[in-house]
Amino acid sequence: MIQGLAASEGIAIGKAFVLPNWEWEMPEQKIDVGDLALEFDRLYEGVNRSKSEIHQMKSELDEAVGIQEASIFDAHLAILDDPVFMNEIQGIIQRQYKAAEVAVKEAIDHFVTMFDLLDDDYMKERALDIKDVGNRLLKHLLGVPEIALPTDTQPFILVVRELTPSQLIHLKPDVVLGIVTMVGSPSSHSAIMARAFGIPLVMGVEAKLEEPIATGDLLIMDGGTGALHVMPDAETVASYTELRRRQLAQREQLQSLAQVPAVTPDGESVILKANISSIKELEAALGSGAQGVGLFRTEFLYMDRTSFPSEEEQYEVYRAAAERLKGQTLVIRTLDIGGDKQLDYYEMPEEDNPFLGYRAIRFSLDRKDLFKIQLRAILRAAAHGDVRIMYPLIASISEVREANALLAEAERELEAEGVPFRGGLPTGVMIEVPAAVLIADLLAAEVSFFSIGTNDLVQFTLAVDRMNEQISHLYEPFHPAIIRMLQAVTEAANRRGIPVSVCGELAGDVRAMPIWLGLGVDELSLSAQAILPVKDAMLRTSAQESRLVFEELFALPTAQAITERLERFHAETALAAGKVKPGV
């Protein structure tokens, strides 16, 4: 078994089709000074044809998976319009008298090498974008066709060194069972698109292979664990075939719960909402029975494009979501950029600790011009549904008041301009930093609701970067300190009579169900994939028993003890509901 990186869930079993590397080797090709104009014309024609192709792919992807995923190709168009990239090519042609295709190849190699040397995963992904765009331009300059995938109807597992968005756009999910890449990151554009298409993906297996995979080799891949088996024996095939059958059956069984109310056996309910970043994700969440949106991550509207989105662009997306929800709540989180989320077109300051630095509400309050554009768009969209605003990374009362003052200013402007909007929107805050927990009683007097962001809360409370492999084992969501913080926030909200939601990854962990029921949280906001498993757990978990279990948890001294108690309780409820057999 080869352990790769889990990038998109799902099990695939089938024969490999290995896509050859799309690389071009060209000899030095000098041109006469009199041919410079001709080479520039060839270059511009190739650029225009490449742009037309990218626009076409963007349009196709928009229809298939939604606006946010399609905006990946805005970054590709930006490269062809980037004066630094184009000046490099033009300079090689003009100063060194080289043919256009040679100049493009040298420019690609220059920028890719430069970005690959940087110890930054984000910049390495930009190197892949440049290679993708540059190779598309080379294809037109050389007049060669793209490498074709198999034309028969036999499904296959695609094996490629690195998968580009341009390649992925042409794949058909009913033919491509899964994808294996030699290199790449689960945070790459291609991984994002694979998840949107629902194609299983395992990445980064190159260093683990003893010999190359060949077309026709039988493969088993698990995009949920990163496992890859090359030429497996019959026993392994049978085992994964059964595992895949059970996964599909479980998925189908859970789907039957989509319209079942999320109520415990003893009659208590928790509202299950969705975390989304696009309209497509909203559709998937509603298909799983989501009762509204508890977290709309608006930063994805700002990423993979060439400039900040306009008020009109944002309004159209927010309005579409509000209308699609047909009266159900839409909680829009204002821009949470910074940390691991960067913008291609805006240079953030270099920081030693970016997660603790210039990000989220701090960025918005510093760039009030951009913040007000977003607030105006949200206010306008609120005329079409039940829209609420949530501020991220709040650590003080002054931040809330300053943000609300700007919101009131945006209302006055829209009213003066005669633009339709709905004012007086409920505003809430993300509880993500220990400071917010300690002043939760004060914050509760300023806002209409809390949403606990467990990802950052655990990270900041325990001083653990979970992306750091050396200390990731110390990232413990069930640490006693976290249990106490959750209780403190919930009690402060209850005293003030405002609702509490949980929107971090912990909300989707079925083992945590007795925590939420024990605390009496009002809502859980989850990914579309987590809604039904969490509902399934809720339907068999007694709220009364959960309160007793939570009292036990509060007295336990270690994360391990808390985790073991939660796992034992989860196993007991599954056994009682007939979900598992005794001894399994």
Coordinates of C-alpha atoms in Angstrom, one line a residue:
M1 CA 0.0 0.0 0.0
I2 CA 1.2 3.5 -0.9
Q3 CA 0.2 6.4 1.4
G4 CA -0.5 9.5 -0.5
L5 CA -2.4 12.7 0.4
A6 CA -6.2 12.5 0.8
A7 CA -7.6 15.3 -1.5
S8 CA -11.2 14.3 -2.5
E9 CA -13.2 11.5 -0.9
G10 CA -14.3 8.3 -2.5
I11 CA -13.0 4.8 -3.4
A12 CA -12.2 4.0 -7.0
I13 CA -11.2 0.6 -8.5
G14 CA -10.1 0.4 -12.1
K15 CA -7.3 0.3 -14.6
A16 CA -4.9 3.2 -14.9
F17 CA -4.5 5.6 -17.8
V18 CA -1.2 7.4 -17.5
L19 CA -1.3 10.9 -19.0
P20 CA 2.2 11.7 -20.4
N21 CA 3.9 14.8 -19.2
W22 CA 3.0 17.8 -21.3
E23 CA 6.6 19.0 -21.7
W24 CA 8.2 20.7 -24.7
E25 CA 11.9 20.4 -25.7
M26 CA 12.9 22.9 -28.3
P27 CA 16.3 23.6 -29.8
E28 CA 17.6 27.2 -29.9
Q29 CA 15.9 28.8 -32.8
K30 CA 17.2 32.2 -33.8
I31 CA 15.3 34.7 -36.0
D32 CA 16.4 37.5 -38.3
V33 CA 15.9 41.1 -37.0
G34 CA 13.4 41.6 -39.9
D35 CA 11.2 38.8 -38.5
L36 CA 10.7 40.4 -35.1
A37 CA 7.3 41.9 -36.1
L38 CA 6.2 38.5 -37.3
E39 CA 7.2 36.8 -34.1
F40 CA 5.3 39.4 -32.0
D41 CA 2.3 38.8 -34.2
R42 CA 2.5 35.1 -33.7
L43 CA 2.8 35.6 -29.9
Y44 CA -0.2 38.0 -29.8
E45 CA -2.3 35.6 -31.9
G46 CA -1.4 32.7 -29.6
V47 CA -2.3 34.8 -26.5
N48 CA -5.7 35.7 -28.0
R49 CA -6.4 32.1 -28.9
S50 CA -5.4 30.9 -25.5
K51 CA -7.7 33.5 -23.9
S52 CA -10.6 32.4 -26.0
E53 CA -10.1 28.8 -24.9
I54 CA -9.8 29.8 -21.3
H55 CA -13.0 31.9 -21.5
Q56 CA -14.8 28.9 -23.1
M57 CA -13.6 26.5 -20.3
K58 CA -14.6 29.1 -17.7
S59 CA -18.1 29.2 -19.2
E60 CA -18.4 25.4 -19.2
L61 CA -17.2 25.1 -15.7
D62 CA -19.5 27.9 -14.5
E63 CA -22.5 25.8 -15.8
A64 CA -21.1 22.6 -14.3
V65 CA -20.0 23.5 -10.8
G66 CA -20.7 27.2 -10.1
I67 CA -19.2 30.7 -10.2
Q68 CA -16.6 30.3 -7.4
E69 CA -14.9 27.2 -8.9
A70 CA -15.1 28.7 -12.4
S71 CA -13.3 31.8 -11.2
I72 CA -10.1 29.7 -11.0
F73 CA -9.6 30.5 -14.6
D74 CA -9.6 34.2 -13.9
A75 CA -6.2 33.6 -12.4
H76 CA -5.1 32.0 -15.7
L77 CA -6.4 35.0 -17.7
A78 CA -4.6 37.3 -15.4
I79 CA -1.3 35.6 -16.2
L80 CA -1.7 36.3 -19.9
D81 CA -2.4 39.9 -19.0
D82 CA 0.4 40.1 -16.5
P83 CA 3.0 42.7 -17.8
V84 CA 5.8 41.0 -15.9
F85 CA 5.2 37.6 -17.6
M86 CA 4.6 39.1 -21.0
N87 CA 7.5 41.5 -20.8
E88 CA 9.8 38.6 -20.0
I89 CA 8.7 36.8 -23.2
Q90 CA 8.9 39.9 -25.4
G91 CA 12.3 40.8 -24.0
I92 CA 13.7 37.4 -24.9
I93 CA 12.3 37.8 -28.5
Q94 CA 13.6 41.3 -28.9
R95 CA 17.0 41.1 -27.2
Q96 CA 18.0 37.6 -28.0
Y97 CA 16.3 37.2 -31.4
K98 CA 14.6 33.9 -30.4
A99 CA 11.4 32.5 -31.8
A100 CA 8.2 33.1 -29.9
E101 CA 7.8 29.5 -28.7
V102 CA 11.4 29.4 -27.4
A103 CA 10.9 32.7 -25.6
V104 CA 7.6 31.4 -24.0
K105 CA 9.3 28.1 -22.9
E106 CA 12.2 30.0 -21.3
A107 CA 9.9 32.4 -19.5
I108 CA 7.8 29.5 -18.1
D109 CA 11.0 27.7 -16.9
H110 CA 12.2 31.0 -15.3
F111 CA 9.1 31.7 -13.3
V112 CA 8.3 28.1 -12.4
T113 CA 11.9 27.6 -11.1
M114 CA 11.7 30.8 -9.1
F115 CA 8.3 30.0 -7.5
D116 CA 9.3 26.3 -6.8
L117 CA 12.3 27.5 -4.8
L118 CA 10.1 29.4 -2.4
D119 CA 9.1 27.6 0.8
D120 CA 5.5 28.5 0.3
D121 CA 2.8 26.1 -0.8
Y122 CA 0.6 28.9 -2.2
M123 CA 3.4 30.1 -4.5
K124 CA 4.1 26.6 -5.6
E125 CA 0.5 26.3 -6.7
R126 CA 0.9 29.6 -8.7
A127 CA 3.9 27.9 -10.5
L128 CA 1.5 25.2 -11.6
D129 CA -0.9 27.9 -13.0
I130 CA 2.0 29.5 -14.9
K131 CA 3.0 26.1 -16.4
D132 CA -0.6 25.4 -17.3
V133 CA -1.1 28.7 -19.1
G134 CA 2.3 28.7 -20.7
N135 CA 1.9 25.2 -22.1
R136 CA -1.5 26.2 -23.5
L137 CA 0.2 29.1 -25.3
L138 CA 3.0 26.8 -26.5
K139 CA 0.4 24.5 -28.0
H140 CA -1.0 27.2 -30.2
L141 CA 2.4 28.5 -31.2
L142 CA 3.6 25.0 -32.2
G143 CA 0.3 24.0 -33.7
V144 CA 0.1 20.6 -31.9
P145 CA -3.1 19.0 -30.5
E146 CA -3.7 18.3 -26.8
I147 CA -3.0 14.8 -25.5
A148 CA -6.3 13.0 -25.8
L149 CA -7.9 10.8 -23.2
P150 CA -9.3 7.4 -24.1
T151 CA -12.2 7.6 -26.5
D152 CA -13.9 4.3 -25.5
T153 CA -16.5 4.2 -22.7
Q154 CA -14.4 2.0 -20.4
P155 CA -14.0 4.0 -17.1
F156 CA -10.4 4.5 -15.9
I157 CA -8.3 6.0 -13.1
L158 CA -6.3 8.9 -14.5
V159 CA -2.7 9.0 -13.4
V160 CA -0.8 12.3 -14.1
R161 CA 2.3 14.0 -12.7
E162 CA 0.4 17.1 -11.7
L163 CA -3.2 17.9 -12.6
T164 CA -4.0 21.3 -14.0
P165 CA -7.5 22.9 -14.0
S166 CA -7.3 23.0 -17.8
Q167 CA -7.0 19.2 -17.9
L168 CA -9.7 18.6 -15.2
I169 CA -12.3 20.7 -17.0
H170 CA -12.5 18.2 -19.8
L171 CA -12.8 15.1 -17.6
K172 CA -16.2 13.3 -17.4
P173 CA -17.0 12.0 -13.9
D174 CA -18.9 9.1 -15.4
V175 CA -15.7 7.9 -17.2
V176 CA -13.0 9.0 -14.8
L177 CA -13.3 6.9 -11.7
G178 CA -10.6 8.7 -9.8
I179 CA -7.4 10.6 -10.2
V180 CA -3.9 10.0 -8.8
T181 CA -1.2 12.7 -9.1
M182 CA 2.5 12.3 -8.5
V183 CA 2.8 15.8 -6.9
G184 CA 0.3 18.4 -5.7
S185 CA -1.5 19.7 -2.6
P186 CA -5.0 19.1 -1.3
S187 CA -5.4 22.9 -1.2
S188 CA -4.6 23.4 -4.9
H189 CA -7.1 24.6 -7.5
S190 CA -7.3 21.2 -9.0
A191 CA -8.2 19.6 -5.7
I192 CA -10.9 22.2 -5.1
M193 CA -12.4 21.4 -8.5
A194 CA -12.1 17.6 -8.0
R195 CA -14.1 17.9 -4.8
A196 CA -16.7 20.1 -6.6
F197 CA -17.0 17.4 -9.3
G198 CA -17.1 14.6 -6.8
I199 CA -14.1 12.8 -8.3
P200 CA -11.9 10.8 -5.8
L201 CA -8.4 12.2 -5.7
V202 CA -5.1 11.0 -4.2
M203 CA -2.1 13.3 -4.5
G204 CA 1.7 13.3 -3.8
V205 CA 2.6 9.6 -4.4
E206 CA 5.7 10.1 -6.5
A207 CA 8.3 9.6 -3.7
K208 CA 6.4 6.5 -2.5
L209 CA 6.4 4.5 -5.8
E210 CA 9.1 1.9 -6.2
E211 CA 8.4 1.8 -10.0
P212 CA 6.2 4.0 -12.3
I213 CA 2.5 3.2 -12.7
A214 CA 1.8 2.0 -16.3
T215 CA -1.3 2.4 -18.4
G216 CA -3.5 -0.8 -17.8
D217 CA -2.3 -1.4 -14.2
L218 CA -5.1 -2.2 -11.9
L219 CA -5.4 0.4 -9.1
I220 CA -7.4 0.9 -5.9
M221 CA -7.5 4.4 -4.5
D222 CA -9.2 5.9 -1.5
G223 CA -9.5 9.6 -1.7
G224 CA -10.7 9.8 1.9
T225 CA -7.5 8.2 3.4
G226 CA -4.9 8.8 0.7
A227 CA -4.3 5.0 0.3
L228 CA -3.2 3.7 -3.2
H229 CA -2.8 0.1 -4.1
V230 CA -1.0 -0.8 -7.4
M231 CA -1.8 -4.3 -8.9
P232 CA -3.5 -5.4 -5.7
D233 CA -4.2 -9.1 -5.0
A234 CA -7.7 -10.6 -5.3
E235 CA -8.3 -10.4 -1.5
T236 CA -7.5 -6.6 -1.4
V237 CA -9.8 -6.0 -4.4
A238 CA -12.6 -7.9 -2.7
S239 CA -12.1 -6.0 0.5
Y240 CA -12.2 -2.6 -1.1
T241 CA -15.1 -3.6 -3.3
E242 CA -17.1 -4.5 -0.2
L243 CA -16.0 -1.3 1.5
R244 CA -17.1 0.8 -1.5
R245 CA -20.4 -1.0 -1.6
R246 CA -21.0 -0.3 2.1
Q247 CA -20.0 3.4 1.7
L248 CA -22.5 3.8 -1.2
A249 CA -25.2 2.0 0.7
Q250 CA -24.6 4.1 3.8
R251 CA -24.7 7.3 1.7
E252 CA -28.0 6.2 0.1
Q253 CA -29.4 5.2 3.5
L254 CA -28.4 8.6 5.0
Q255 CA -30.0 10.4 2.1
S256 CA -33.4 9.1 3.3
L257 CA -32.9 11.2 6.4
A258 CA -32.7 14.5 4.4
Q259 CA -36.2 15.6 5.2
V260 CA -36.5 14.0 8.6
P261 CA -36.6 16.6 11.5
A262 CA -33.3 16.7 13.5
V263 CA -34.9 15.7 16.9
T264 CA -33.4 13.6 19.6
P265 CA -35.3 10.5 20.9
D266 CA -36.4 12.6 23.9
G267 CA -37.8 15.4 21.8
E268 CA -35.0 18.1 21.7
S269 CA -33.9 19.6 18.5
V270 CA -30.9 21.4 17.1
I271 CA -31.0 23.3 13.8
L272 CA -28.6 22.0 11.2
K273 CA -27.4 24.6 8.8
A274 CA -24.7 24.6 6.1
N275 CA -21.3 26.0 5.7
I276 CA -20.9 27.2 2.1
S277 CA -18.6 29.2 -0.2
S278 CA -20.7 28.9 -3.5
I279 CA -24.2 28.4 -4.8
K280 CA -23.3 24.9 -5.9
E281 CA -22.4 24.0 -2.3
L282 CA -25.7 25.5 -1.2
E283 CA -27.6 23.2 -3.6
A284 CA -25.8 20.2 -2.2
A285 CA -26.5 21.3 1.4
L286 CA -30.2 21.8 0.7
G287 CA -30.3 18.3 -0.9
S288 CA -29.0 17.0 2.4
G289 CA -31.7 18.8 4.4
A290 CA -29.9 21.9 5.6
Q291 CA -32.2 24.3 7.4
G292 CA -30.5 27.5 6.1
V293 CA -26.9 28.7 5.9
G294 CA -25.0 29.3 9.2
L295 CA -21.7 30.4 7.5
F296 CA -21.3 31.8 4.0
R297 CA -17.5 32.1 3.5
T298 CA -17.3 35.2 1.4
E299 CA -13.5 35.2 1.0
F300 CA -13.9 32.8 -1.9
L301 CA -15.6 35.5 -3.9
Y302 CA -12.3 37.5 -3.6
M303 CA -9.9 34.7 -4.5
D304 CA -8.7 33.4 -7.9
R305 CA -9.5 36.6 -9.8
T306 CA -7.6 39.7 -10.9
S307 CA -9.2 42.4 -8.7
F308 CA -11.5 42.9 -5.7
P309 CA -15.1 42.0 -6.6
S310 CA -17.4 44.9 -7.2
E311 CA -20.5 45.7 -5.1
E312 CA -22.7 44.5 -7.9
E313 CA -20.8 41.2 -8.3
Q314 CA -21.2 40.5 -4.6
Y315 CA -24.8 41.5 -4.5
E316 CA -25.7 39.1 -7.2
V317 CA -24.2 36.1 -5.4
Y318 CA -25.6 37.0 -2.0
R319 CA -29.0 37.7 -3.6
A320 CA -29.0 34.4 -5.4
A321 CA -28.3 32.6 -2.1
A322 CA -31.0 34.5 -0.2
E323 CA -33.6 33.8 -2.9
R324 CA -32.7 30.1 -3.1
L325 CA -33.1 29.7 0.6
K326 CA -36.8 30.9 0.4
G327 CA -36.9 32.5 3.8
Q328 CA -34.4 30.4 5.6
T329 CA -31.6 32.2 7.3
L330 CA -28.4 33.2 5.4
V331 CA -25.6 34.2 7.7
I332 CA -22.9 36.0 5.7
R333 CA -19.4 36.1 7.3
T334 CA -17.6 39.2 6.2
L335 CA -14.2 38.9 4.5
D336 CA -11.9 36.6 6.3
I337 CA -8.7 37.0 4.3
G338 CA -5.1 36.7 5.6
G339 CA -3.4 33.8 7.3
D340 CA -3.5 30.9 4.8
K341 CA -5.9 32.8 2.5
Q342 CA -4.1 35.2 0.2
L343 CA -5.1 37.3 -2.8
D344 CA -3.2 37.1 -6.1
Y345 CA -3.8 40.8 -6.8
Y346 CA -3.3 42.3 -3.3
E347 CA 0.1 42.1 -1.6
M348 CA -0.4 41.4 2.1
P349 CA 2.4 42.4 4.4
E350 CA 5.0 39.8 5.3
E351 CA 4.4 38.5 8.8
D352 CA 6.2 36.1 11.2
N353 CA 2.8 34.9 12.5
P354 CA 0.2 35.6 9.8
F355 CA -2.6 33.7 11.6
L356 CA -2.1 36.2 14.5
G357 CA -1.7 39.2 12.2
Y358 CA -3.3 41.3 9.5
R359 CA -6.4 39.3 8.7
A360 CA -10.2 39.0 9.0
I361 CA -11.9 41.9 10.8
R362 CA -8.6 43.6 11.3
F363 CA -8.1 43.9 7.5
S364 CA -11.7 45.0 7.0
L365 CA -11.5 47.8 9.6
D366 CA -8.2 48.9 8.1
R367 CA -9.6 48.9 4.5
K368 CA -13.0 50.5 5.3
D369 CA -13.4 51.3 1.6
L370 CA -13.4 47.6 0.7
F371 CA -15.4 46.7 3.8
K372 CA -18.2 49.1 3.0
I373 CA -18.5 47.8 -0.5
Q374 CA -19.2 44.3 1.0
L375 CA -21.6 45.7 3.6
R376 CA -23.6 47.6 1.0
A377 CA -23.9 44.4 -1.1
I378 CA -25.1 42.4 1.9
L379 CA -27.7 45.1 2.8
R380 CA -29.0 45.1 -0.7
A381 CA -29.2 41.3 -0.8
A382 CA -31.1 41.3 2.5
A383 CA -34.1 42.8 0.7
H384 CA -34.5 39.3 -0.8
G385 CA -34.4 37.1 2.3
D386 CA -33.5 36.5 5.9
V387 CA -29.9 37.7 5.8
R388 CA -27.6 38.2 8.8
I389 CA -24.0 39.5 9.2
M390 CA -21.2 37.8 11.1
Y391 CA -17.8 39.4 11.9
P392 CA -14.8 37.1 12.1
L393 CA -11.9 37.0 14.6
I394 CA -13.4 39.5 17.0
A395 CA -11.3 40.1 20.1
S396 CA -12.8 43.3 21.5
I397 CA -16.0 45.3 21.9
S398 CA -14.5 48.2 20.0
E399 CA -14.1 46.1 16.9
V400 CA -17.8 45.2 17.0
R401 CA -18.9 48.8 17.5
E402 CA -16.6 50.1 14.7
A403 CA -18.0 47.5 12.3
N404 CA -21.6 48.3 13.2
A405 CA -20.9 52.0 12.8
L406 CA -19.7 51.4 9.3
L407 CA -22.8 49.2 8.6
A408 CA -25.0 52.1 9.7
E409 CA -23.1 54.4 7.5
A410 CA -23.6 52.1 4.5
E411 CA -27.4 52.0 5.3
R412 CA -27.5 55.9 5.2
E413 CA -25.7 55.9 1.9
L414 CA -28.0 53.4 0.2
E415 CA -31.1 55.3 1.6
A416 CA -29.8 58.6 0.2
E417 CA -29.1 57.0 -3.2
G418 CA -32.6 55.4 -3.3
V419 CA -31.2 51.9 -3.6
P420 CA -33.4 49.1 -2.3
F421 CA -32.1 47.4 0.8
R422 CA -33.1 46.1 4.2
G423 CA -31.6 47.7 7.3
G424 CA -31.4 46.7 10.9
L425 CA -29.8 43.3 10.1
P426 CA -29.0 41.1 13.1
T427 CA -25.2 41.1 13.6
G428 CA -23.2 38.4 15.3
V429 CA -19.6 37.5 16.0
M430 CA -17.3 34.5 15.6
I431 CA -16.0 33.3 18.9
E432 CA -12.5 32.2 17.8
V433 CA -10.0 33.7 20.2
P434 CA -9.6 33.2 24.0
A435 CA -10.2 36.9 24.5
A436 CA -13.7 36.6 23.0
V437 CA -14.4 33.7 25.4
L438 CA -13.4 35.7 28.4
I439 CA -15.5 38.7 27.5
A440 CA -18.4 36.7 26.1
D441 CA -20.8 38.3 28.6
L442 CA -19.8 41.7 27.3
L443 CA -20.0 40.7 23.7
A444 CA -23.5 39.2 24.2
A445 CA -24.8 42.6 25.1
E446 CA -23.6 44.0 21.8
V447 CA -24.7 41.4 19.2
S448 CA -27.6 39.2 18.2
F449 CA -25.9 35.8 18.1
F450 CA -22.6 33.9 18.6
S451 CA -21.0 31.4 16.3
I452 CA -18.2 29.4 17.8
G453 CA -15.4 28.8 15.3
T454 CA -13.7 25.7 16.8
N455 CA -10.8 25.5 14.3
D456 CA -9.1 28.7 15.4
L457 CA -10.4 28.5 19.0
V458 CA -8.5 25.2 19.5
Q459 CA -5.4 26.5 17.6
F460 CA -5.2 29.7 19.6
T461 CA -6.1 28.3 23.0
L462 CA -3.6 25.5 22.8
A463 CA -0.9 27.5 20.9
V464 CA -0.7 24.7 18.3
D465 CA -0.4 25.1 14.5
R466 CA -2.2 22.0 13.3
M467 CA -0.5 22.3 9.9
N468 CA 2.9 21.9 11.7
E469 CA 3.6 18.1 11.4
Q470 CA 5.9 18.2 14.4
I471 CA 3.3 19.4 16.8
S472 CA 0.0 18.5 15.1
H473 CA -0.6 15.7 17.6
L474 CA -1.0 18.4 20.2
Y475 CA -4.0 19.8 18.4
E476 CA -6.7 18.3 20.6
P477 CA -10.3 19.6 20.1
F478 CA -11.4 17.6 23.2
H479 CA -8.9 19.2 25.5
P480 CA -10.4 20.1 28.9
A481 CA -9.7 23.8 28.3
I482 CA -11.8 23.7 25.1
I483 CA -14.7 22.0 27.0
R484 CA -14.6 24.7 29.6
M485 CA -14.5 27.5 27.0
L486 CA -17.5 26.0 25.1
Q487 CA -19.4 26.0 28.4
A488 CA -18.4 29.6 29.2
V489 CA -19.6 30.9 25.9
T490 CA -22.9 29.1 26.0
E491 CA -23.7 30.2 29.5
A492 CA -22.9 33.9 28.6
A493 CA -25.2 33.7 25.6
N494 CA -28.0 32.0 27.6
R495 CA -27.9 34.7 30.3
R496 CA -28.4 37.3 27.6
G497 CA -30.9 35.2 25.6
I498 CA -29.0 35.1 22.3
P499 CA -28.6 31.9 20.3
V500 CA -25.3 30.0 19.9
S501 CA -24.1 28.2 16.8
V502 CA -21.0 26.1 16.2
C503 CA -19.5 26.2 12.8
G504 CA -16.0 24.7 13.0
E505 CA -14.9 21.2 12.1
L506 CA -15.8 20.0 15.5
A507 CA -19.5 20.6 14.7
G508 CA -19.3 17.8 12.1
D509 CA -17.6 15.3 14.5
V510 CA -20.4 12.8 15.5
R511 CA -18.5 12.0 18.7
A512 CA -19.2 15.6 19.9
M513 CA -22.9 15.2 19.8
P514 CA -23.3 14.9 23.7
I515 CA -21.3 18.1 24.0
W516 CA -23.7 20.1 21.9
L517 CA -26.8 18.5 23.4
G518 CA -25.4 18.7 26.9
L519 CA -24.6 22.4 26.4
G520 CA -27.9 23.1 24.7
V521 CA -26.4 24.9 21.6
D522 CA -29.1 26.1 19.2
E523 CA -27.5 25.4 15.9
L524 CA -24.7 23.4 14.2
S525 CA -23.4 24.7 10.9
L526 CA -21.8 22.0 8.8
S527 CA -20.3 21.1 5.4
A528 CA -22.9 19.5 3.1
Q529 CA -21.2 16.1 3.5
A530 CA -21.5 16.2 7.3
I531 CA -25.1 17.2 7.7
L532 CA -26.6 13.7 7.3
P533 CA -24.1 11.8 9.5
V534 CA -24.6 14.3 12.3
K535 CA -28.4 14.2 11.9
D536 CA -28.2 10.4 12.1
A537 CA -26.2 10.6 15.3
M538 CA -28.7 13.1 16.8
L539 CA -31.7 10.9 16.0
R540 CA -30.3 8.2 18.3
T541 CA -28.7 10.4 21.1
S542 CA -30.7 11.3 24.2
A543 CA -30.4 14.9 25.2
Q544 CA -30.9 13.9 28.9
E545 CA -28.2 11.3 28.7
S546 CA -25.9 13.8 26.9
R547 CA -26.2 16.3 29.8
L548 CA -25.1 13.6 32.2
V549 CA -22.2 12.6 29.9
F550 CA -21.2 16.3 29.6
E551 CA -21.0 16.6 33.4
E552 CA -18.6 13.6 33.3
L553 CA -16.5 15.3 30.6
F554 CA -16.1 18.4 32.6
A555 CA -14.5 16.4 35.4
L556 CA -12.1 14.5 33.2
P557 CA -8.4 15.8 33.4
T558 CA -7.1 14.9 29.9
A559 CA -8.0 15.1 26.2
Q560 CA -7.5 11.4 25.9
A561 CA -9.9 10.6 28.7
I562 CA -12.5 12.9 27.2
T563 CA -12.1 11.4 23.8
E564 CA -12.3 7.8 25.1
R565 CA -15.6 8.7 27.0
L566 CA -17.1 10.3 23.9
E567 CA -16.1 7.4 21.7
R568 CA -17.6 4.9 24.2
F569 CA -20.8 6.8 24.3
H570 CA -21.0 7.0 20.5
A571 CA -20.5 3.3 20.2
E572 CA -23.1 2.6 22.9
T573 CA -25.7 4.7 21.1
A574 CA -24.9 3.1 17.7
L575 CA -25.2 -0.3 19.3
A576 CA -28.5 0.5 20.9
A577 CA -29.8 1.8 17.5
G578 CA -28.7 -1.3 15.8
K579 CA -26.1 0.6 13.7
V580 CA -23.4 -1.9 14.7
K581 CA -23.4 -5.5 15.9
P582 CA -22.1 -6.5 19.4
G583 CA -18.4 -7.1 19.3
V584 CA -17.8 -5.2 16.0

